[in-house]
PDB file of C-alpha atoms in Angstrom:
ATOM      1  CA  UNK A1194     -10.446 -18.955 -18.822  1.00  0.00           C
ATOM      2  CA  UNK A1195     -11.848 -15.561 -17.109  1.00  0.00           C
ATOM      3  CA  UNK A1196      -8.236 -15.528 -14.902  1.00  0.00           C
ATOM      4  CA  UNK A1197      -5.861 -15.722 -17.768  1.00  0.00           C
ATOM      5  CA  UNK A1198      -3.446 -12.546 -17.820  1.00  0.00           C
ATOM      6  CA  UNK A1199      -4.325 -11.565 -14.475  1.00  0.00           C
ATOM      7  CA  UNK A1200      -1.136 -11.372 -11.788  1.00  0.00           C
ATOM      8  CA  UNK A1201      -1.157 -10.372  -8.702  1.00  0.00           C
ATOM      9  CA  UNK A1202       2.297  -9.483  -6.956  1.00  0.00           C
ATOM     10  CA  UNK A1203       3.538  -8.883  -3.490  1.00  0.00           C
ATOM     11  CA  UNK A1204       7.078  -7.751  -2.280  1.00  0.00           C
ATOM     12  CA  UNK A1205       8.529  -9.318   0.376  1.00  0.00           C
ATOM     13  CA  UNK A1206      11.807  -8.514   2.005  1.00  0.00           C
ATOM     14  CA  UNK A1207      14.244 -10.358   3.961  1.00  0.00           C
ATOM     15  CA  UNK A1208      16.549  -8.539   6.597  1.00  0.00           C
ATOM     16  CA  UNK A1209      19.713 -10.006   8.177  1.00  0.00           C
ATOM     17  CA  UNK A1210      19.396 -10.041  11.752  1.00  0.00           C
ATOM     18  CA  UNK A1211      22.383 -11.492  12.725  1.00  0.00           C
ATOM     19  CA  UNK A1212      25.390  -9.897  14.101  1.00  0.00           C
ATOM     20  CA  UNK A1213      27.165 -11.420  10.824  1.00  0.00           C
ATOM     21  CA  UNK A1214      27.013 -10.979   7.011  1.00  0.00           C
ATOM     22  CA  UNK A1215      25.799 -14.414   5.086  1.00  0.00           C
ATOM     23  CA  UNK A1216      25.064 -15.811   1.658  1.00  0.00           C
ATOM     24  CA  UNK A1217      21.256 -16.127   1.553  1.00  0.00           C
ATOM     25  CA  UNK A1218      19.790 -18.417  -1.151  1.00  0.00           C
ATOM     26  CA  UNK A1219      15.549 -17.916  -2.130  1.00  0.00           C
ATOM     27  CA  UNK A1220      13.664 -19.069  -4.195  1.00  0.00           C
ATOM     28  CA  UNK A1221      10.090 -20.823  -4.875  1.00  0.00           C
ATOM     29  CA  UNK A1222       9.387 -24.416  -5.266  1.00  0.00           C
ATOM     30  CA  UNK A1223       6.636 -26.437  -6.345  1.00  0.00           C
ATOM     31  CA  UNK A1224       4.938 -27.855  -9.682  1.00  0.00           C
ATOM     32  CA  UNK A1225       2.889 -24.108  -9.195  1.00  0.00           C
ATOM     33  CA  UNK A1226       6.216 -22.737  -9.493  1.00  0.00           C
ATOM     34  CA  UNK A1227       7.388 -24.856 -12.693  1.00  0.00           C
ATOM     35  CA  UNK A1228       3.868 -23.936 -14.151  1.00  0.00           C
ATOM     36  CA  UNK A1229       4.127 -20.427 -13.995  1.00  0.00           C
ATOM     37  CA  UNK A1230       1.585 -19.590 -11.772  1.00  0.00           C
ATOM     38  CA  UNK A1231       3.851 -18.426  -8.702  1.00  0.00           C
ATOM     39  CA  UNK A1232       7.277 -16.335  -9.884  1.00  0.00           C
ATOM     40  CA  UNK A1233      10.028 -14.480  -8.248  1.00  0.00           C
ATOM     41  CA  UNK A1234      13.563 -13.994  -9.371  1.00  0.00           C
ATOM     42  CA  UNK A1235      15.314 -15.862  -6.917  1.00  0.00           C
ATOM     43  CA  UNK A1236      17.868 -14.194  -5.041  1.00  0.00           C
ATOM     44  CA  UNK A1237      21.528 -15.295  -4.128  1.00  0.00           C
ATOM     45  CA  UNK A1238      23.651 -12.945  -2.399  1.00  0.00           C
ATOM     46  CA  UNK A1239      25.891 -11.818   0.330  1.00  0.00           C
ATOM     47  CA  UNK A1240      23.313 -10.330   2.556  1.00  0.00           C
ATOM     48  CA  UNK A1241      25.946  -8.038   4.847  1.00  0.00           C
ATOM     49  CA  UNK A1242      24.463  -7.145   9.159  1.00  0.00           C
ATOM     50  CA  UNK A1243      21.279  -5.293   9.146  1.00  0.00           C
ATOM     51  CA  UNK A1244      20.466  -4.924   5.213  1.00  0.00           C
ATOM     52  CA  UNK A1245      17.303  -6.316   3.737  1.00  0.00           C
ATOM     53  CA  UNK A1246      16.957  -7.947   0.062  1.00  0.00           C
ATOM     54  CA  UNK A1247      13.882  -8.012  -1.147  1.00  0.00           C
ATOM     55  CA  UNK A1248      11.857  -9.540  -3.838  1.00  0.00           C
ATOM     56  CA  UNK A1249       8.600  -9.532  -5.959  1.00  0.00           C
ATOM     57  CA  UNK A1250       6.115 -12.605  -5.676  1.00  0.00           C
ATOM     58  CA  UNK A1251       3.871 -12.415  -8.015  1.00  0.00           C
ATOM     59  CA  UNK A1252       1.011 -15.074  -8.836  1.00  0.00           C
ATOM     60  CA  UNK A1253      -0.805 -15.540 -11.984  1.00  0.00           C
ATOM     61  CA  UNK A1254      -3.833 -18.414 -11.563  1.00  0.00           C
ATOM     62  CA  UNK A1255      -5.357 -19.883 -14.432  1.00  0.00           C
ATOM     63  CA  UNK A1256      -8.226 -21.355 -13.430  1.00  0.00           C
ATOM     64  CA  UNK A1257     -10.155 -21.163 -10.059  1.00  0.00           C
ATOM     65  CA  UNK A1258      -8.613 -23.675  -7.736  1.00  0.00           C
ATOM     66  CA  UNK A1259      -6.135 -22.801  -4.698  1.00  0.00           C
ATOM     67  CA  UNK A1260      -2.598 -23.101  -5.472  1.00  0.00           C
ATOM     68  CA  UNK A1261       0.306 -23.636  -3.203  1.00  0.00           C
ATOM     69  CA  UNK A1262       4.448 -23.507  -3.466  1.00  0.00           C
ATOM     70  CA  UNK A1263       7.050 -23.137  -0.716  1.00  0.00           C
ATOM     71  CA  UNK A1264       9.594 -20.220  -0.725  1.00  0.00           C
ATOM     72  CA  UNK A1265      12.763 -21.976   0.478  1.00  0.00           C
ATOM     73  CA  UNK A1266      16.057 -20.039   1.974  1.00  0.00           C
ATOM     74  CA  UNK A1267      19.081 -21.650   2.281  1.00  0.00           C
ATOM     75  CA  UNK A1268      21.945 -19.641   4.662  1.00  0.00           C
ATOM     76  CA  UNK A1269      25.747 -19.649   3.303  1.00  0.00           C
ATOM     77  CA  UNK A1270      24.955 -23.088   1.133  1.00  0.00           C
ATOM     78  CA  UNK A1271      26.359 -25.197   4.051  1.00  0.00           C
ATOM     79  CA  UNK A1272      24.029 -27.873   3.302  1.00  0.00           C
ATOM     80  CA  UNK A1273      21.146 -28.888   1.146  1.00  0.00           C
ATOM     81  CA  UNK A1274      18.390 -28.301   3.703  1.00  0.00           C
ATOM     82  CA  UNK A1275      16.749 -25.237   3.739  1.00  0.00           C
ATOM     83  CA  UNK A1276      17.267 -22.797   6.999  1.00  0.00           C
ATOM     84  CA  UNK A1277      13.108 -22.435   6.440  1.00  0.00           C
ATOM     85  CA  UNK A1278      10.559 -23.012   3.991  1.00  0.00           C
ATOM     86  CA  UNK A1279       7.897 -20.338   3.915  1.00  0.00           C
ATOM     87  CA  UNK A1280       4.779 -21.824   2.761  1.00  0.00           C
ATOM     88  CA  UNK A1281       2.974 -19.877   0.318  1.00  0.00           C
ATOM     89  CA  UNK A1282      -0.758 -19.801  -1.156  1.00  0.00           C
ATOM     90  CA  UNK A1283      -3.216 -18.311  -3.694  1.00  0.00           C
ATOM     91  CA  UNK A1284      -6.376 -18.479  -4.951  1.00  0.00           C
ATOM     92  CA  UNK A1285      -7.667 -18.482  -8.439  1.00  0.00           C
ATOM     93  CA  UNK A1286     -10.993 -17.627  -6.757  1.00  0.00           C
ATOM     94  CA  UNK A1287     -10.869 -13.822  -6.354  1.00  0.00           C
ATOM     95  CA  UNK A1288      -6.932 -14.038  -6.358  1.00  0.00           C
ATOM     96  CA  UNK A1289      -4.991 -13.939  -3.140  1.00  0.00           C
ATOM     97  CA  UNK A1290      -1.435 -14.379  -2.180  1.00  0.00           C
ATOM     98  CA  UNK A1291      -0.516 -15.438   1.761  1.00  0.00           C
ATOM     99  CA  UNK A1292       1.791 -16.474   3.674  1.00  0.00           C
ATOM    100  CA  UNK A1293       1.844 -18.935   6.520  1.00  0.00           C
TER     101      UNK A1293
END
């Protein structure tokens, strides 16, 4: 009960690359995720050459237990599978937030 209304938050930003503009889907998923305990406003966008869009993780545990979601990006929405899945992790212990 000691962890309620604590968050923790991270920003993390994602930078085309490529020589090309695309349409870059991302967002968190995972029962953590449906809970509450990891949130992000997802992002879907035209993400043009050499900009960045970034976004806030933040992670709220409610008890002290490690918690785990993926963040998933999809590229241009050409198929169901994600491009990558970014897998991410806390800890209700002293609260963390990685990523692997």
């Amino acid at each position: 009960d000691n962890m309620r209304g604590f968050s923790y938050s991270q920003e993390l930003s994602l930078t085309n690359c490529d020589d090309a503009a695309f349409f870059l889907d991302a967002r968190l998923k995972g029962p953590h995720v449906d809970s509450g305990i990891f949130a992000v406003e997802s992002i879907s966008r035209e993400l043009h050459k050499g900009k960045a869009a970034t976004m806030m993780l933040r992670f709220t545990p409610r008890a002290q237990t490690d918690y785990k979601c993926k963040l998933v990006i999809f590229l241009d929405a050409l198929s169901n599978t994600p491009y990558f899945n970014i897998d991410v992790s806390g800890s209700g212990v002293h609260p963390t937030l990685g990523f692997d």
